[in-house]
Short mmCIF file of C-alpha atoms and ligand atoms in Angstrom, two decimals:
data_model
loop_
_atom_site.label_atom_id
_atom_site.label_comp_id
_atom_site.label_asym_id
_atom_site.label_seq_id
_atom_site.Cartn_x
_atom_site.Cartn_y
_atom_site.Cartn_z
CA MET A 4 -83.74 105.20 4.90
CA ARG A 5 -85.30 105.63 7.66
CA PRO A 6 -82.53 105.86 11.14
CA MET A 7 -81.53 108.47 8.58
CA PHE A 8 -84.68 109.89 8.69
CA VAL A 9 -84.86 110.47 12.16
CA LEU A 10 -81.40 111.91 12.55
CA MET A 11 -82.04 114.44 9.24
CA LEU A 12 -85.00 115.45 11.65
CA ALA A 13 -83.58 115.89 15.11
CA ALA A 14 -80.72 117.98 13.77
CA THR A 15 -84.54 119.88 12.27
CA LEU A 16 -84.89 120.53 15.78
CA SER A 17 -82.17 121.48 18.17
CA MET A 18 -81.92 123.62 15.82
CA ALA A 19 -84.93 125.60 15.65
CA ALA A 20 -84.52 124.94 19.65
CA SER A 21 -81.54 126.73 19.54
CA ALA A 22 -82.85 130.03 17.52
CA MET A 23 -85.36 129.97 19.62
CA ALA A 24 -82.87 130.34 23.05
CA GLN A 25 -84.30 131.52 25.93
CA GLU A 26 -82.05 133.83 27.33
CA TYR A 27 -79.36 135.57 25.72
CA ARG A 28 -76.18 137.70 27.22
CA LEU A 29 -74.05 140.57 26.62
CA ASP A 30 -71.46 141.06 29.38
CA ASP A 31 -72.96 140.93 32.60
CA LEU A 32 -76.44 141.79 31.19
CA LEU A 33 -79.03 139.33 30.92
CA ILE A 34 -82.20 139.05 28.18
CA THR A 35 -84.18 135.96 29.56
CA TYR A 36 -87.11 134.87 28.17
CA PRO A 37 -88.46 137.10 25.80
CA PHE A 38 -92.41 137.51 23.93
CA ALA A 39 -94.75 138.98 22.80
CA THR A 40 -98.62 138.83 22.44
CA PRO A 41 -100.67 137.86 19.07
CA SER A 42 -102.19 141.14 17.08
CA PRO A 43 -105.69 140.93 16.95
CA PRO A 44 -106.61 141.23 13.31
CA SER A 45 -107.39 144.80 13.03
CA VAL A 46 -104.25 146.12 15.34
CA ASP A 47 -100.72 146.84 13.77
CA HIS A 48 -99.18 146.71 16.84
CA ALA A 49 -98.15 144.75 19.50
CA ALA A 50 -95.91 144.78 22.55
CA VAL A 51 -93.18 142.57 23.20
CA TYR A 52 -91.86 141.70 27.29
CA MET A 53 -89.16 140.69 28.85
CA ASP A 54 -86.69 140.19 31.95
CA ILE A 55 -83.51 142.27 32.23
CA SER A 56 -80.70 141.41 34.68
CA ILE A 57 -76.86 143.33 35.05
CA ALA A 58 -74.21 140.77 37.00
CA GLY A 59 -72.03 143.66 37.73
CA ASP A 60 -72.77 147.60 39.60
CA GLU A 61 -73.01 149.34 35.79
CA PRO A 62 -76.01 149.69 35.20
CA ASP A 63 -77.01 150.65 31.38
CA VAL A 64 -79.70 152.61 29.40
CA LEU A 65 -81.97 150.42 26.68
CA VAL A 66 -81.53 153.46 23.81
CA GLY A 67 -82.98 151.06 20.13
CA ALA A 68 -84.40 148.64 19.18
CA SER A 69 -85.35 147.59 15.46
CA THR A 70 -87.07 143.58 14.19
CA PRO A 71 -88.41 143.43 10.41
CA ALA A 72 -91.35 142.81 12.37
CA SER A 73 -92.57 146.44 12.33
CA ASP A 74 -91.63 149.59 11.04
CA THR A 75 -90.06 151.02 14.12
CA VAL A 76 -90.11 150.08 18.32
CA GLU A 77 -90.66 152.45 20.81
CA PHE A 78 -90.32 152.37 24.90
CA HIS A 79 -93.67 152.20 26.27
CA ASP A 80 -94.87 152.88 30.38
CA MET A 81 -98.38 152.19 31.75
CA ALA A 82 -100.04 154.91 34.19
CA MET A 83 -103.37 154.67 36.07
CA GLU A 84 -105.70 157.78 33.56
CA GLY A 85 -108.15 157.54 36.48
CA SER A 86 -109.82 153.99 36.47
CA VAL A 87 -108.25 153.32 33.12
CA MET A 88 -104.64 152.06 32.77
CA ARG A 89 -102.88 153.62 29.55
CA MET A 90 -99.54 153.06 28.05
CA PHE A 91 -97.13 156.31 26.87
CA PRO A 92 -93.82 156.12 24.76
CA VAL A 93 -90.96 156.19 26.87
CA GLY A 94 -87.57 158.06 25.38
CA GLU A 95 -85.15 154.83 27.08
CA ILE A 96 -85.51 152.33 29.24
CA GLU A 97 -83.19 152.17 32.29
CA VAL A 98 -81.73 149.34 33.43
CA PRO A 99 -80.25 148.87 36.74
CA ALA A 100 -77.23 147.44 38.65
CA SER A 101 -78.12 144.19 40.62
CA THR A 102 -81.71 144.81 40.28
CA LEU A 103 -84.13 142.48 37.84
CA LEU A 104 -86.20 144.58 35.67
CA THR A 105 -89.06 142.63 34.66
CA MET A 106 -90.97 143.01 31.76
CA ARG A 107 -95.60 142.06 32.28
CA PRO A 108 -98.35 142.19 29.68
CA ALA A 109 -100.11 143.31 32.73
CA GLY A 110 -98.37 146.27 34.02
CA GLY A 111 -95.17 149.01 33.29
CA TYR A 112 -92.53 148.72 30.80
CA HIS A 113 -93.03 147.15 27.33
CA LEU A 114 -91.39 147.68 23.37
CA MET A 115 -93.91 148.51 21.12
CA LEU A 116 -93.78 147.36 17.84
CA MET A 117 -95.46 149.87 15.64
CA ASN A 118 -96.84 149.27 12.09
CA LEU A 119 -96.80 145.48 12.30
CA VAL A 120 -95.32 144.56 8.68
CA ALA A 121 -97.59 141.32 9.39
CA PRO A 122 -99.84 140.51 11.47
CA LEU A 123 -98.38 138.88 15.24
CA ARG A 124 -99.64 134.70 15.44
CA GLU A 125 -99.47 132.57 18.77
CA ASP A 126 -96.18 130.55 18.16
CA ASP A 127 -94.54 132.94 15.37
CA SER A 128 -91.20 134.02 16.44
CA PHE A 129 -88.59 136.93 14.89
CA PRO A 130 -85.12 138.42 15.37
CA MET A 131 -85.14 142.08 17.29
CA SER A 132 -81.70 143.95 18.01
CA LEU A 133 -81.54 146.01 21.44
CA THR A 134 -79.12 148.92 21.71
CA PHE A 135 -77.36 149.59 24.76
CA ALA A 136 -75.92 152.79 26.03
CA GLU A 137 -72.75 151.15 27.44
CA ARG A 138 -72.45 147.53 26.54
CA GLY A 139 -73.22 147.88 22.63
CA GLU A 140 -75.79 145.83 20.31
CA MET A 141 -77.03 142.93 20.94
CA GLU A 142 -79.81 140.74 18.91
CA ILE A 143 -82.52 138.27 20.30
CA HIS A 144 -85.26 135.82 18.95
CA VAL A 145 -88.88 136.70 20.92
CA ARG A 146 -91.41 133.46 20.42
CA VAL A 147 -95.44 134.48 19.59
CA GLN A 148 -97.41 133.41 23.45
CA SER A 149 -100.26 134.30 24.92
CA ALA A 150 -100.77 136.52 27.60
CA SER A 151 -100.83 134.31 30.51
CA ASP A 152 -98.44 131.85 28.73
CA GLY A 153 -95.77 134.14 27.86
CA SER A 154 -95.62 135.39 31.58
CA ALA A 155 -96.05 131.53 33.12
CA ASP A 156 -93.25 130.78 30.66
CA ALA A 157 -91.20 133.55 31.74
CA ASP A 158 -92.10 133.16 35.20
CA GLU A 159 -91.20 129.56 35.92
CA LEU A 160 -87.74 130.56 34.08
CA LEU A 161 -86.93 132.35 36.67
CA HIS A 162 -88.15 130.63 39.21
CA ARG A 163 -85.66 127.62 38.57
CA HIS A 164 -82.78 130.54 38.11
CA ASN A 165 -83.77 131.82 42.35
CA HIS A 166 -83.10 128.35 43.14
CU1 LIG B 21 -96.94 149.88 24.36
#
């Protein structure tokens, strides 16, 4: 019985690992390390971050996103308003060719899950579909991590790619 159990456990773990892939490809567009930050109990929205790069020379535009984790998904940017950093919705996110678009909790673009179905807790994960104007639709999985852990892991993966 015991070897059988070990085999089954191994199969379950590898399925979990592949469901939580860190990279997603759509033609020559690459999404790397999507993660979301946990939502505090009284907050009904949460941010999603990812890195997007295009290997070829045709740029694209992220025009839509949806997930069962929330009612809607908005695209946000951030800017200083006086001495306060504020976020605001933008209609779409342009993805230039041959330039890494990096999203991090420290500022700038992110995807905002509006009206969460349930609070996001660390180690949760959820599917999300993204629509690009030129290349079409793709499905990714987003893991929930603290801002510092998610940023560190995303940076480490980028570093591994560049060396
Ligand atoms: Cu936001």
